[in-house]
Coordinates of C-alpha atoms and ligand atoms in Angstrom, one line a residue:
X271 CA 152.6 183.2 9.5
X272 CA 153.6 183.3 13.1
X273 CA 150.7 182.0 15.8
X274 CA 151.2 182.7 19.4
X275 CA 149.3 182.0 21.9
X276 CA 148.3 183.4 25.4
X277 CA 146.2 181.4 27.8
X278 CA 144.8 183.4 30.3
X279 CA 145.5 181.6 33.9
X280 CA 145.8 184.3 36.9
X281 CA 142.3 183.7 38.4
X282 CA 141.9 182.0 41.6
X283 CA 139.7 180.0 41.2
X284 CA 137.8 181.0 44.5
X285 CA 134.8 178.6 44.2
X286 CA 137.5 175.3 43.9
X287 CA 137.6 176.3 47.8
X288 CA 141.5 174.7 47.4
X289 CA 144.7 175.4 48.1
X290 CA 145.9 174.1 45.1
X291 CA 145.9 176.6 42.2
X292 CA 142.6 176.1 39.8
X293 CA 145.1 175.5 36.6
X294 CA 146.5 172.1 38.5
X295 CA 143.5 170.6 39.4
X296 CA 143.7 167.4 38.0
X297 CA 141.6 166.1 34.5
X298 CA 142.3 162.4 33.2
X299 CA 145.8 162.3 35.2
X300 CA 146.9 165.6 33.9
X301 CA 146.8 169.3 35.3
X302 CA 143.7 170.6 33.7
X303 CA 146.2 173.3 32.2
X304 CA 148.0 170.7 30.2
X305 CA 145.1 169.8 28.0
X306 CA 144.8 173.9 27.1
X307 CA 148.2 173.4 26.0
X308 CA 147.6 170.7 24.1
X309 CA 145.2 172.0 22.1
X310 CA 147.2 175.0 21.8
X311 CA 150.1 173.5 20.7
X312 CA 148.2 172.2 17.7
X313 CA 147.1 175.5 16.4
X314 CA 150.1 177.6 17.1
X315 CA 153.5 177.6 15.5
X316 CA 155.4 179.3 18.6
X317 CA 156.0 178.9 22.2
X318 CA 152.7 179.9 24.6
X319 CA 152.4 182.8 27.0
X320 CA 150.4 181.9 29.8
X321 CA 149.4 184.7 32.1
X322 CA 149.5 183.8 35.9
X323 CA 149.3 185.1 39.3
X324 CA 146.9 183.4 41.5
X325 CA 149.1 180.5 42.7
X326 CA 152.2 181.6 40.3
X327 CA 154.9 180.1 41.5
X328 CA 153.6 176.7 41.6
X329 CA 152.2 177.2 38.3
X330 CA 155.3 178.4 36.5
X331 CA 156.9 175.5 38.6
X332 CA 155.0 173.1 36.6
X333 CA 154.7 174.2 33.4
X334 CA 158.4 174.4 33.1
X335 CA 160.0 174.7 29.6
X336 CA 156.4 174.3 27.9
X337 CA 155.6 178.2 27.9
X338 CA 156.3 181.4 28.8
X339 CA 154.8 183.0 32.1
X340 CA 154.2 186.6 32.7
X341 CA 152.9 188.2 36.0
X342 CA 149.6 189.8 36.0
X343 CA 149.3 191.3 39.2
X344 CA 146.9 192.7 40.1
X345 CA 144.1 190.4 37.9
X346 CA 141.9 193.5 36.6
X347 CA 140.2 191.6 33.9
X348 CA 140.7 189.3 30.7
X349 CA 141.8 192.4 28.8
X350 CA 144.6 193.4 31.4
X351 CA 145.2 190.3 31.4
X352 CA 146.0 190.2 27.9
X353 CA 147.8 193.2 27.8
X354 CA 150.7 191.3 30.3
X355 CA 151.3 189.5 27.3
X356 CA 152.0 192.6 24.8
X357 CA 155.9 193.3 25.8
X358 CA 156.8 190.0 25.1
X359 CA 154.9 189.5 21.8
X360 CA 154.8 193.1 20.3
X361 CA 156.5 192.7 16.7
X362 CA 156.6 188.8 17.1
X363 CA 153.6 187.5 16.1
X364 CA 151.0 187.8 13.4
X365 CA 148.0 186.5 15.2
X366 CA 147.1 185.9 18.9
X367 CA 144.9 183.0 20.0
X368 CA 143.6 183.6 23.1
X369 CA 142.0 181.3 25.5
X370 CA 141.1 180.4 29.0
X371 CA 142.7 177.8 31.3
X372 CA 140.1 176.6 32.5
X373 CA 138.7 175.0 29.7
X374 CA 140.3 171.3 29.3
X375 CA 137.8 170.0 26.9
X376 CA 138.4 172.4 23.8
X377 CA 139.9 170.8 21.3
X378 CA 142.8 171.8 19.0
X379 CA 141.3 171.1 15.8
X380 CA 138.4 173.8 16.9
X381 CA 141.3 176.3 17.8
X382 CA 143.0 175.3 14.4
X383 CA 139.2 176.5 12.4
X384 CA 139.1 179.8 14.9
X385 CA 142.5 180.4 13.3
X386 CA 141.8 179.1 9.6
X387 CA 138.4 182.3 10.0
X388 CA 141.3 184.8 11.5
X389 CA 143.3 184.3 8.4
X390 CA 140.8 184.6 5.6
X391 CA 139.0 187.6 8.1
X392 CA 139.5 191.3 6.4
X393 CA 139.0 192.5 10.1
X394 CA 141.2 192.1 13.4
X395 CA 139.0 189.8 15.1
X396 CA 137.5 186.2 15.3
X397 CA 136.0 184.5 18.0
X398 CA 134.4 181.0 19.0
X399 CA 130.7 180.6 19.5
X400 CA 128.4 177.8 20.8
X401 CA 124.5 178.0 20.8
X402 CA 122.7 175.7 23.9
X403 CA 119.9 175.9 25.6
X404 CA 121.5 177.1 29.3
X405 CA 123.6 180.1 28.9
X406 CA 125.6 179.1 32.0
X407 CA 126.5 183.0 32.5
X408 CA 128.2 183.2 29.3
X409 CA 128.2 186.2 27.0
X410 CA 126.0 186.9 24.9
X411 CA 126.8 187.6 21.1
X412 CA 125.1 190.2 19.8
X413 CA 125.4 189.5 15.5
X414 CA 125.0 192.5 13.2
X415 CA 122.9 191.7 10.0
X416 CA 125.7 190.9 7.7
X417 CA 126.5 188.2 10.0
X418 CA 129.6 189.4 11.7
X419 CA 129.5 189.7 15.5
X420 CA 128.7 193.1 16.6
X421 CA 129.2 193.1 20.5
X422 CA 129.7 190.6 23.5
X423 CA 127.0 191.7 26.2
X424 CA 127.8 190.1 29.6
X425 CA 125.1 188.5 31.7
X426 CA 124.7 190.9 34.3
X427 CA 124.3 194.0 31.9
X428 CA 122.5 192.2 29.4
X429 CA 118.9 193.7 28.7
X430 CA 116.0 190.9 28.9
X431 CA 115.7 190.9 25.0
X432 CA 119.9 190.0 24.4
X433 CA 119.5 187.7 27.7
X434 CA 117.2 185.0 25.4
X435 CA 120.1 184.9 22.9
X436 CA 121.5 181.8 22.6
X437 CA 124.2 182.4 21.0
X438 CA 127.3 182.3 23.5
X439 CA 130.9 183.8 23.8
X440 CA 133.0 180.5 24.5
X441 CA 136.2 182.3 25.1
X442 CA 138.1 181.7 22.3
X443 CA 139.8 184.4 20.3
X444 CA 142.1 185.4 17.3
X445 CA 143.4 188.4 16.8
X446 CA 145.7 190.6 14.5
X447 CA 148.5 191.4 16.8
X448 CA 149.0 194.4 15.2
X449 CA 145.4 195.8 15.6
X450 CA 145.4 193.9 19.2
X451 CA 148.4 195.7 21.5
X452 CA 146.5 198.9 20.3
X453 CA 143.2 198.2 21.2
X454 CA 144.0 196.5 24.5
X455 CA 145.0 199.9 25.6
X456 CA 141.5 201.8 24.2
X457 CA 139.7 199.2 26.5
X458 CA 137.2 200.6 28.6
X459 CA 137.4 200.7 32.6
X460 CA 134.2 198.9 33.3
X461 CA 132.5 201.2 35.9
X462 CA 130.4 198.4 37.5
X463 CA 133.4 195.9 38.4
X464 CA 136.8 198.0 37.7
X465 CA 137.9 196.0 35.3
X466 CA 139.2 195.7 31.9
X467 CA 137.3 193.3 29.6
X468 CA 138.8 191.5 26.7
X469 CA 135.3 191.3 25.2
X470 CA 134.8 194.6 25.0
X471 CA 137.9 194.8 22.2
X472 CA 134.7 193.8 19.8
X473 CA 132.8 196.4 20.1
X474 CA 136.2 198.8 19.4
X475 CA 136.5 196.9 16.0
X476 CA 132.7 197.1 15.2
X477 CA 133.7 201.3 15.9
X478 CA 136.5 200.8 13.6
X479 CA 134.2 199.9 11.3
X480 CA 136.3 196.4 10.5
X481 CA 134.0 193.3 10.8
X482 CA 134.4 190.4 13.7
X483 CA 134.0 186.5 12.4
X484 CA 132.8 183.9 14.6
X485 CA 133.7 180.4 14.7
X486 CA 129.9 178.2 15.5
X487 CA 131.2 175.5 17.7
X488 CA 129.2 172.3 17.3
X489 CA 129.7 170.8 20.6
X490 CA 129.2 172.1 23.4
X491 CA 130.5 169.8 25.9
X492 CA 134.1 171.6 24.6
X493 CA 132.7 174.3 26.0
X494 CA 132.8 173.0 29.5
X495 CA 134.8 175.8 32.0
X496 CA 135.8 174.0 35.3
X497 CA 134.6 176.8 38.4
X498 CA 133.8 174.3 40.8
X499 CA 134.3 170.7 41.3
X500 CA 131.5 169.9 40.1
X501 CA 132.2 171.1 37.0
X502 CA 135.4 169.3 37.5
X503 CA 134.0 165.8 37.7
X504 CA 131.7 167.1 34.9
X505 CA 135.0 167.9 32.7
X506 CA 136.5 164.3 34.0
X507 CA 133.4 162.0 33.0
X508 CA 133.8 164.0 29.7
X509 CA 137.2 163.5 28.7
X510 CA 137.1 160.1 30.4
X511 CA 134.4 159.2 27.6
X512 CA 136.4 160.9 25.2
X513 CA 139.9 158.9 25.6
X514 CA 137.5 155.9 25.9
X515 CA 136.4 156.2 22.7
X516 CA 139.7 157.3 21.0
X517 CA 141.2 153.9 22.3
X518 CA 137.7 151.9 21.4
X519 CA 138.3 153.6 17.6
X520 CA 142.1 152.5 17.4
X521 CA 140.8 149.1 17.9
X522 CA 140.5 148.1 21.7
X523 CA 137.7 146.6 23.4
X524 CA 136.2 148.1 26.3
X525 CA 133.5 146.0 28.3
X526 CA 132.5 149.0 30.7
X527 CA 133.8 152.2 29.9
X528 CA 132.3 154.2 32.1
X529 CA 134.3 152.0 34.5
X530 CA 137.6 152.2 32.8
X531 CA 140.1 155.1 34.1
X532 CA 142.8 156.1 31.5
X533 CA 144.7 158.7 31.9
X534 CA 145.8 161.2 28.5
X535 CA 148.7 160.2 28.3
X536 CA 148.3 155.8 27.8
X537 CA 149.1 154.1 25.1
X538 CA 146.8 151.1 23.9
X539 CA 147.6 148.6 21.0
X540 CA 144.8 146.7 19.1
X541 CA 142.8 143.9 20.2
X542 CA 143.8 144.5 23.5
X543 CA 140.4 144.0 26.2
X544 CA 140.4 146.3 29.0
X545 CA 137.9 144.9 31.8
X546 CA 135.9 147.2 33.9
X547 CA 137.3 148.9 37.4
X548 CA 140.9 149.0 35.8
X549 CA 142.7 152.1 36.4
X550 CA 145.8 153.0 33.7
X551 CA 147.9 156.1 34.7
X552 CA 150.8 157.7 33.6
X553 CA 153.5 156.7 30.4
X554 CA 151.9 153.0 30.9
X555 CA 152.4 152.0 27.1
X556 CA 150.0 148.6 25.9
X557 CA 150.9 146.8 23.6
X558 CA 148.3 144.5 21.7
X559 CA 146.1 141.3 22.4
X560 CA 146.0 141.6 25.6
X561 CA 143.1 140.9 28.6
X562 CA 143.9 143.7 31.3
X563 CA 141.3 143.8 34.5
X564 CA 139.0 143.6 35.9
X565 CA 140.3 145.7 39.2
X566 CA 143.9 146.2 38.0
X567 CA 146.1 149.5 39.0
X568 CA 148.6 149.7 36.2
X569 CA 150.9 152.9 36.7
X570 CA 154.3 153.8 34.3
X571 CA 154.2 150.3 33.2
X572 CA 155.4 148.9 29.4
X573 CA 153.4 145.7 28.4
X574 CA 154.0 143.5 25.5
X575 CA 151.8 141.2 23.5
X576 CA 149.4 138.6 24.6
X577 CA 149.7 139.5 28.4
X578 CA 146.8 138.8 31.0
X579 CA 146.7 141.3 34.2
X580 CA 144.2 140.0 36.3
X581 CA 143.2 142.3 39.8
X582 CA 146.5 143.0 39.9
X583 CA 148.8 146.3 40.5
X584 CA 151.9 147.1 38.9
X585 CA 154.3 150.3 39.0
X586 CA 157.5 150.8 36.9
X587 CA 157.0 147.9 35.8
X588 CA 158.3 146.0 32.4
X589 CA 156.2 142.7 30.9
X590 CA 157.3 140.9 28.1
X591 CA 155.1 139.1 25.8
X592 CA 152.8 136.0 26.9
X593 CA 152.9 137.2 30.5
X594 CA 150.1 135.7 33.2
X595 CA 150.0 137.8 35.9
X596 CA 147.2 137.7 38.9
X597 CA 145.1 137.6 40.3
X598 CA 146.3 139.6 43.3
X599 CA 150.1 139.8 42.4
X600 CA 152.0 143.1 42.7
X601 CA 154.9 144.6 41.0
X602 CA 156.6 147.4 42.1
X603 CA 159.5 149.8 40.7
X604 CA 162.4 147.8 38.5
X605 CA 160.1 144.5 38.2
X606 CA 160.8 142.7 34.8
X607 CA 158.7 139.4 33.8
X608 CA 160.2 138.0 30.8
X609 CA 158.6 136.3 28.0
X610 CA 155.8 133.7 29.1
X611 CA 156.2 134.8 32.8
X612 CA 153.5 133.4 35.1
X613 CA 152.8 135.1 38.6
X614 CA 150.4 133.7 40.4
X615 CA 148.1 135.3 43.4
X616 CA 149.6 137.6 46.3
X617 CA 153.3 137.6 44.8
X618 CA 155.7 140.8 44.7
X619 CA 158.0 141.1 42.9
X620 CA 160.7 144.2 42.9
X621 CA 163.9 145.4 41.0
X622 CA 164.1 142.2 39.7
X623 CA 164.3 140.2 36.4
X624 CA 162.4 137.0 35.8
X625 CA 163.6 135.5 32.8
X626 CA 161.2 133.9 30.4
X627 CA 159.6 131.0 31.5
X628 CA 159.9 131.6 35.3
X629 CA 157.0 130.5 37.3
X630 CA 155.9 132.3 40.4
X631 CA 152.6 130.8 41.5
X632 CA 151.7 131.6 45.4
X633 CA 153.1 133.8 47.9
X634 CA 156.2 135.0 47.3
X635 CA 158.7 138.2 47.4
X636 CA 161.4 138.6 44.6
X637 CA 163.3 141.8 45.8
X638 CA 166.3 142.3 44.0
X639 CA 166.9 139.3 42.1
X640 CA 167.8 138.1 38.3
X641 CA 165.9 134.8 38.1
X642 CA 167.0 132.4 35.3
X643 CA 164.7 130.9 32.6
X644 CA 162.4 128.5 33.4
X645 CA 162.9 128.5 37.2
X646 CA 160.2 127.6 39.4
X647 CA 159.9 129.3 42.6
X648 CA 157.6 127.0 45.4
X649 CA 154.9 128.6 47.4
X650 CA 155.9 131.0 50.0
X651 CA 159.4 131.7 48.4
X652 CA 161.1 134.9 49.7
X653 CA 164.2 137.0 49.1
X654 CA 165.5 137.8 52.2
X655 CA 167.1 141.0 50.7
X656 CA 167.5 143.2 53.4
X657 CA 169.5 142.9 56.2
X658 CA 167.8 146.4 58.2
X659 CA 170.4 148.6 56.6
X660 CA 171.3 147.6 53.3
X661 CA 169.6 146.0 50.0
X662 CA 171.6 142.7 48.8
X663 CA 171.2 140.5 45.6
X664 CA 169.9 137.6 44.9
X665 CA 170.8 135.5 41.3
X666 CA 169.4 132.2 41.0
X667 CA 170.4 130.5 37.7
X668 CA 168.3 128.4 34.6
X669 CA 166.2 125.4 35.4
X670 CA 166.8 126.0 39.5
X671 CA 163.7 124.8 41.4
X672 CA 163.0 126.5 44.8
X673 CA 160.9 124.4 47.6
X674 CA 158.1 125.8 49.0
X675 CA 158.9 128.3 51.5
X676 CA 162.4 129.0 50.7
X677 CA 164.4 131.4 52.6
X678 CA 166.9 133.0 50.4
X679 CA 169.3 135.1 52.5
X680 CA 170.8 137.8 50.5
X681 CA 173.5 138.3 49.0
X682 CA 173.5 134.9 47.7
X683 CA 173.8 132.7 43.8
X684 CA 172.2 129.5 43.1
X685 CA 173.6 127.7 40.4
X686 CA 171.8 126.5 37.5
X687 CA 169.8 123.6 38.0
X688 CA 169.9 123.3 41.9
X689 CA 166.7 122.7 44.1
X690 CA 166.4 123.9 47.3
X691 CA 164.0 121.7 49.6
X692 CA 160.4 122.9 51.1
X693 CA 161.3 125.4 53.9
X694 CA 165.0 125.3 53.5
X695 CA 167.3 128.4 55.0
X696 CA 169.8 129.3 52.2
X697 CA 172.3 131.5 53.2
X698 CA 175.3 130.1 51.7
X699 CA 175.9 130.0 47.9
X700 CA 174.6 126.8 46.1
X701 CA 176.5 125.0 43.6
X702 CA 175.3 124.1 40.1
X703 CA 173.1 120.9 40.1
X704 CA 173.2 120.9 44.1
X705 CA 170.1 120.0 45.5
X706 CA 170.5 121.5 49.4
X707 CA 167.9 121.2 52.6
X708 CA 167.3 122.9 56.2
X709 CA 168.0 125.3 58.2
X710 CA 170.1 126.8 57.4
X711 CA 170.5 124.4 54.2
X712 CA 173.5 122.2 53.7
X713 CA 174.5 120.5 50.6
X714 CA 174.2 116.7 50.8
X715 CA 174.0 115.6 47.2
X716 CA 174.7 116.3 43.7
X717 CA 172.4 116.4 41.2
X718 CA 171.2 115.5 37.6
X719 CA 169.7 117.6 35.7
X720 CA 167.0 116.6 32.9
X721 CA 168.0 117.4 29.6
X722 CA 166.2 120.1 28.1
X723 CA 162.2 120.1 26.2
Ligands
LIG167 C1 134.5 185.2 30.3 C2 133.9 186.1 29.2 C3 132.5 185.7 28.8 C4 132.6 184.2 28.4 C5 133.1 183.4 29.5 C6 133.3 181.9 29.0 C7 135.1 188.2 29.7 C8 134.9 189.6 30.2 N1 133.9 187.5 29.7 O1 133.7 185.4 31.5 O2 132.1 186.5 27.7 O3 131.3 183.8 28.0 O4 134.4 183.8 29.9 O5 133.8 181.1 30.1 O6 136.1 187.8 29.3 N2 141.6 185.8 34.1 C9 142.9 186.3 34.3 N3 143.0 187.5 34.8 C10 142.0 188.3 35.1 C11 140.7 187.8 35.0 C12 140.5 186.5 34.5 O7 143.9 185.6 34.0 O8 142.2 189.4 35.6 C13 141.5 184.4 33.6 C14 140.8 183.5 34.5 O9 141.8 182.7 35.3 C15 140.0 182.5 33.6 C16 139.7 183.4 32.4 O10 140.6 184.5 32.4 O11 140.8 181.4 33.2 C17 138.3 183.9 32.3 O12 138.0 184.7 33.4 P1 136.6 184.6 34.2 O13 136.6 185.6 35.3 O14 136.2 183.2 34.5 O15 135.6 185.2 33.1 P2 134.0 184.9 33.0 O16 133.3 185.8 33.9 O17 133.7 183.5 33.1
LIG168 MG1 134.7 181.7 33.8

């Protein structure tokens, strides 16, 4: 049985006051329209049609290959809004699923059940419900005796006696396409506003005389529709809690959660400890044992085993297993700490590879470099990699030990095993096993180097 879906996303969004469209407001790292998707892609079993208009072009922009857009222009309600929809899904779809954009927190196991009571439902239509104790504006659900939904009254025309039910229209729907396309077009023009209200589809069913199911929702924090920001940081603390807990469940410890920012998409391995005031955005993947934060930034970054990230802030970055990172040390873009890679406080490092072992303890800048194994680098060590117009190399071989406040003038290769003296200015090439000093460093003796542990 084919499931499509349209999510309705053409409002404005007026009360955001923004000039970013509502739909790519941000929620946990993510445009709050990617979490509809989600959902929807979960329930579904073909591509999405999302309706757009306010904003479209930087909507349809970002959602890419991931759906359909059509235009609804002018917005004249949730039904005409619909009914944008019903040229590219007449005679392609069994059911519709509709739903809002605007509505992050609904999950796609409670759009899977509103689909499970469409299929086993005689009639055309079945919708989610909530009951809580402030209506927030919400329709009202008007149930006939049977138990099957009569009507949808809308706040403002509600009479006092349907205004204290507390049953509420969520904005979730399912329909029978066929039965749909038709009755979008039988919609009433509502004479107060102009417009043409999906809701209002119910009552044509209940005329039909075929019976509307409702889906009760049990928690109403899914429920959650983002109009402000307010509501937005409402929606945020929400899912924050919610990927916390996902994460605590798959086995990782969280000291503060309330303080711990993970975006949707992060990966976390078991018995891995993330400390409080530690931010993790984008395709960051975890993997397990390991002590990240307090007060790290970790953005796009892959991190083995049995790492420790201490205040520290990394970006496009890979670690390796064993790696001891912080506090205060930075990697930017291309930055690869092998196995057992130590980096001590206020150290950078950039498109380079430390190979296991290395030790970076104070005050240094790796730019462009391929540091061999078990190389120490002294205090103060910097890659001179840049010569104001071009970026140049730096490779410095195994067992090499670099004096405290090393110039290295790019390009240049140190040879395995060679030791540059504190404060010396390399900006020739250095043999193997050379041990060279000054400014700029000479070679004045060769070297032996110690077998091996
Ligand atoms: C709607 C429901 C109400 C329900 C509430 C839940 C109707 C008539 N009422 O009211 O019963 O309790 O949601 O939040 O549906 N949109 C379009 N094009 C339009 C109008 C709206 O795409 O022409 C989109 C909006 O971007 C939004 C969604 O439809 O994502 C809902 O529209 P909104 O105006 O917020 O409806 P409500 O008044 O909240
Ligand atoms: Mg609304």
């Amino acid at each position: 049985m084919k499931v499509t879906a349209v999510l309705l996303a053409a409002g404005q969004g007026t009360r955001m006051k923004s000039n970013l469209p509502k739909m790519l407001h941000a929620v946990a790292g993510k445009p709050m329209i990617w979490h509809s998707l989600q959902a929807i892609s979960q329930s579904t079993t073909e591509k999405p049609i999302v309706v757009v208009g306010y904003g479209a072009d930087e909507v349809t922009k970002y959602l890419g290959d991931s759906a359909q857009t059509v235009l609804q222009e002018p917005q004249l309600g949730t039904g005409h809004a619909v009914m944008q929809a019903e040229s590219a899904l007449k005679g392609k779809t069994d059911l519709v699923v509709v739903c809002y954009g605007d509505m992050p927190l609904l999950r796609g196991e409670t759009l899977q059940k509103l689909v499970e009571t469409q299929k086993n439902n005689t009639g055309p239509i079945s919708l989610l419900t909530v009951v809580a104790d402030d209506p927030r504006g919400f329709g009202r659900i008007i149930r006939k005796p049977d138990g099957t939904v009569e009507a949808i009254v809308e706040e403002y025309v509600a009479t006092p006696e349907q205004l204290k039910v507390r049953e509420l229209n969520v904005g979730g729907y399912c329909f029978d396409a066929n039965w749909l396309w038709d009755a979008l077009h039988r919609i009433p023009k509502n004479p107060r506003k102009g417009e043409y209200y999906l809701t209002d589809t119910v009552e044509l069913a209940t005329k039909d005389g075929v019976p509307v199911q409702a889906t009760l929702m049990d928690d109403v924090e899914e429920t959650i529709g983002i109009n402000t920001r307010v509501h937005l940081t409402e929606v945020e603390t929400a899912m924050r809690r919610r990927i916390n807990e996902g994460h605590m469940l798959n086995g990782v410890t969280m000291i503060d959660p309330a303080s711990t920012y993970i975006e949707a998409s992060v990966k976390i391995g078991k018995d891995t400890v993330v400390m409080p005031n530690t931010y993790l955005h984008g395709k960051t993947e975890i993997g397990e044992g390991n002590v990240i934060g307090p007060n790290s930034i970790i953005r796009d970054t892959k991190i083995g085993n049995f790492c420790k990230v201490l205040a520290s802030v990394t970006e496009g970055a890979v670690l390796d297993d064993y790696v001891d990172m912080g506090p205060f040390a930075r990697l930017r873009k291309g930055a690869h700490l092998g196995n057992h890679v130590h980096m001590g406080n206020f150290g950078e490092v950039k498109d380079s590879h430390l190979f296991e072992g290395v030790k970076m303890g104070h005050f240094s800048y790796i730019g462009n470099a391929q540091i061999g194994a078990n190389t120490n680098i002294g205090a103060g060590t910097i890659t001179c990699n840049y010569d104001g117009e071009k970026k140049h190399p730096t490779e410095i071989g195994e067992d090499v030990f670099i004096g405290s406040d090393t110039m290295l003038v790019a390009p240049l290769k140190i040879g395995a095993g060679a030791r540059t003296g504190a404060g010396a200015v390399v900006t020739k090439n250095v043999a193997e096993d050379t041990l060279v000093v000054g400014v700029p460093a000479r070679a004045i003796r060769k070297l032996e180097r110690k077998a091996k542990k």
